[in-house]
Amino acid sequence: MGILSFFSNNTYGVDPKEEESKIRLEYPYLLLDAEHIELAFKSKGEGGRDKSYFTSHRVLIKDGKGIGSKRKNYLSIPYKAIQAFSVETAGATFLDRDTQLKLWYEGGSQLYPQTIDFAK
């Protein structure tokens, strides 16, 4: 883990099956019965309290809040609500080694952006 990845809160891959088991135990109503986590990512910064999940039905983003991350906010973006996406790949320089996934999703009559930063 690079120092820049830590401060920029980049994410790295974690075991999706293990994350799904944890969520089903801790928050039994968060995932649908037929929903499974396909990809899981955990942030390197802020003690790893933020996570992003790509499930079989949606993108689920966990944002830990407060001291010790006791409060958790989840953002659920169904795949059918995603209107556009872009991927910005890592640069060739030492300082630009991460990749960004940007999603624009529909919420009512507006489009909202969401960015997930990935470490090398």
C-alpha positions as YAML, in Angstrom:
chain: A
units: angstrom
residues:
- id: 1
  name: MET
  ca: [0.00, 0.00, 0.00]
- id: 2
  name: GLY
  ca: [1.45, 3.32, -1.06]
- id: 3
  name: ILE
  ca: [1.25, 6.42, 1.11]
- id: 4
  name: LEU
  ca: [-0.69, 8.29, -1.61]
- id: 5
  name: SER
  ca: [-3.28, 5.50, -1.79]
- id: 6
  name: PHE
  ca: [-3.78, 5.75, 1.97]
- id: 7
  name: PHE
  ca: [-4.42, 9.50, 1.96]
- id: 8
  name: SER
  ca: [-6.56, 9.49, -1.17]
- id: 9
  name: ASN
  ca: [-8.79, 6.71, 0.26]
- id: 10
  name: ASN
  ca: [-8.25, 4.34, -2.66]
- id: 11
  name: THR
  ca: [-9.81, 0.90, -2.47]
- id: 12
  name: TYR
  ca: [-8.42, -2.59, -2.89]
- id: 13
  name: GLY
  ca: [-10.13, -5.91, -3.57]
- id: 14
  name: VAL
  ca: [-11.32, -8.15, -0.74]
- id: 15
  name: ASP
  ca: [-13.00, -11.57, -0.74]
- id: 16
  name: PRO
  ca: [-16.64, -11.09, -1.91]
- id: 17
  name: LYS
  ca: [-17.91, -14.33, -0.31]
- id: 18
  name: GLU
  ca: [-16.46, -13.36, 3.06]
- id: 19
  name: GLU
  ca: [-17.98, -9.86, 2.81]
- id: 20
  name: GLU
  ca: [-21.37, -11.32, 1.87]
- id: 21
  name: SER
  ca: [-21.28, -13.61, 4.91]
- id: 22
  name: LYS
  ca: [-20.45, -10.67, 7.20]
- id: 23
  name: ILE
  ca: [-23.26, -8.54, 5.78]
- id: 24
  name: ARG
  ca: [-25.83, -11.33, 6.02]
- id: 25
  name: LEU
  ca: [-24.95, -11.81, 9.71]
- id: 26
  name: GLU
  ca: [-24.70, -8.12, 10.65]
- id: 27
  name: TYR
  ca: [-27.48, -6.69, 8.43]
- id: 28
  name: PRO
  ca: [-29.78, -9.59, 7.48]
- id: 29
  name: TYR
  ca: [-32.20, -7.39, 5.49]
- id: 30
  name: LEU
  ca: [-29.63, -5.44, 3.44]
- id: 31
  name: LEU
  ca: [-29.18, -8.03, 0.68]
- id: 32
  name: LEU
  ca: [-32.05, -9.73, -1.14]
- id: 33
  name: ASP
  ca: [-32.31, -13.52, -0.81]
- id: 34
  name: ALA
  ca: [-31.23, -14.06, -4.42]
- id: 35
  name: GLU
  ca: [-28.62, -11.26, -4.37]
- id: 36
  name: HIS
  ca: [-24.92, -12.11, -4.17]
- id: 37
  name: ILE
  ca: [-21.80, -9.96, -3.92]
- id: 38
  name: GLU
  ca: [-19.72, -10.46, -7.06]
- id: 39
  name: LEU
  ca: [-16.90, -7.95, -6.34]
- id: 40
  name: ALA
  ca: [-15.94, -6.28, -3.04]
- id: 41
  name: PHE
  ca: [-13.55, -3.42, -2.32]
- id: 42
  name: LYS
  ca: [-12.34, -1.83, 0.94]
- id: 43
  name: SER
  ca: [-10.81, 1.64, 1.36]
- id: 44
  name: LYS
  ca: [-7.19, 1.96, 2.42]
- id: 45
  name: GLY
  ca: [-7.69, 5.31, 4.14]
- id: 46
  name: GLU
  ca: [-9.64, 6.21, 7.27]
- id: 47
  name: GLY
  ca: [-9.13, 2.79, 8.85]
- id: 48
  name: GLY
  ca: [-10.81, 0.94, 5.98]
- id: 49
  name: ARG
  ca: [-14.29, 1.98, 7.05]
- id: 50
  name: ASP
  ca: [-15.68, 2.55, 3.53]
- id: 51
  name: LYS
  ca: [-16.50, -0.34, 1.21]
- id: 52
  name: SER
  ca: [-17.94, -0.79, -2.28]
- id: 53
  name: TYR
  ca: [-19.79, -3.87, -3.46]
- id: 54
  name: PHE
  ca: [-20.89, -4.90, -6.92]
- id: 55
  name: THR
  ca: [-23.75, -7.33, -6.36]
- id: 56
  name: SER
  ca: [-25.83, -9.30, -8.82]
- id: 57
  name: HIS
  ca: [-28.49, -6.53, -8.62]
- id: 58
  name: ARG
  ca: [-26.78, -3.23, -7.79]
- id: 59
  name: VAL
  ca: [-23.77, -1.25, -6.66]
- id: 60
  name: LEU
  ca: [-23.79, -0.93, -2.88]
- id: 61
  name: ILE
  ca: [-21.52, 1.63, -1.21]
- id: 62
  name: LYS
  ca: [-20.94, 1.63, 2.56]
- id: 63
  name: ASP
  ca: [-19.82, 4.92, 4.08]
- id: 64
  name: GLY
  ca: [-18.72, 4.70, 7.72]
- id: 65
  name: LYS
  ca: [-19.44, 7.83, 9.76]
- id: 66
  name: GLY
  ca: [-18.44, 9.14, 13.15]
- id: 67
  name: ILE
  ca: [-15.71, 8.17, 15.57]
- id: 68
  name: GLY
  ca: [-14.99, 4.48, 15.26]
- id: 69
  name: SER
  ca: [-17.31, 4.30, 12.24]
- id: 70
  name: LYS
  ca: [-20.28, 3.37, 14.43]
- id: 71
  name: ARG
  ca: [-22.78, 4.91, 12.00]
- id: 72
  name: LYS
  ca: [-23.01, 3.35, 8.56]
- id: 73
  name: ASN
  ca: [-24.71, 4.86, 5.55]
- id: 74
  name: TYR
  ca: [-25.38, 2.66, 2.55]
- id: 75
  name: LEU
  ca: [-25.94, 3.99, -0.96]
- id: 76
  name: SER
  ca: [-27.76, 1.56, -3.23]
- id: 77
  name: ILE
  ca: [-27.52, 2.14, -6.98]
- id: 78
  name: PRO
  ca: [-29.54, -0.37, -9.00]
- id: 79
  name: TYR
  ca: [-27.87, -1.20, -12.31]
- id: 80
  name: LYS
  ca: [-30.98, -0.03, -14.19]
- id: 81
  name: ALA
  ca: [-30.57, 3.46, -12.64]
- id: 82
  name: ILE
  ca: [-27.03, 3.91, -14.02]
- id: 83
  name: GLN
  ca: [-27.26, 6.29, -16.96]
- id: 84
  name: ALA
  ca: [-23.55, 6.62, -17.78]
- id: 85
  name: PHE
  ca: [-20.14, 5.55, -16.55]
- id: 86
  name: SER
  ca: [-16.51, 6.32, -17.26]
- id: 87
  name: VAL
  ca: [-13.22, 4.73, -16.33]
- id: 88
  name: GLU
  ca: [-10.11, 6.82, -15.92]
- id: 89
  name: THR
  ca: [-7.07, 4.57, -15.98]
- id: 90
  name: ALA
  ca: [-3.85, 5.02, -14.08]
- id: 91
  name: GLY
  ca: [-1.22, 7.33, -15.51]
- id: 92
  name: ALA
  ca: [2.39, 6.49, -16.22]
- id: 93
  name: THR
  ca: [3.82, 8.77, -13.55]
- id: 94
  name: PHE
  ca: [4.65, 7.87, -9.97]
- id: 95
  name: LEU
  ca: [1.99, 10.22, -8.57]
- id: 96
  name: ASP
  ca: [-0.91, 8.99, -10.72]
- id: 97
  name: ARG
  ca: [-1.16, 5.26, -10.06]
- id: 98
  name: ASP
  ca: [-4.86, 4.85, -9.32]
- id: 99
  name: THR
  ca: [-7.95, 4.27, -11.46]
- id: 100
  name: GLN
  ca: [-11.38, 5.88, -11.07]
- id: 101
  name: LEU
  ca: [-14.80, 4.51, -11.90]
- id: 102
  name: LYS
  ca: [-17.40, 7.25, -12.22]
- id: 103
  name: LEU
  ca: [-21.09, 6.38, -12.26]
- id: 104
  name: TRP
  ca: [-23.95, 8.75, -13.06]
- id: 105
  name: TYR
  ca: [-27.22, 7.40, -11.76]
- id: 106
  name: GLU
  ca: [-30.79, 8.59, -11.92]
- id: 107
  name: GLY
  ca: [-32.49, 9.67, -8.73]
- id: 108
  name: GLY
  ca: [-35.93, 11.13, -9.45]
- id: 109
  name: SER
  ca: [-35.46, 13.80, -12.09]
- id: 110
  name: GLN
  ca: [-31.72, 14.36, -11.53]
- id: 111
  name: LEU
  ca: [-28.49, 12.58, -12.37]
- id: 112
  name: TYR
  ca: [-26.05, 12.13, -9.50]
- id: 113
  name: PRO
  ca: [-22.33, 11.34, -9.80]
- id: 114
  name: GLN
  ca: [-20.52, 8.73, -7.71]
- id: 115
  name: THR
  ca: [-16.79, 8.01, -7.89]
- id: 116
  name: ILE
  ca: [-14.93, 4.91, -6.70]
- id: 117
  name: ASP
  ca: [-11.13, 5.18, -6.59]
- id: 118
  name: PHE
  ca: [-9.11, 2.00, -7.04]
- id: 119
  name: ALA
  ca: [-5.48, 1.55, -6.02]
- id: 120
  name: LYS
  ca: [-2.98, -0.15, -8.30]
...
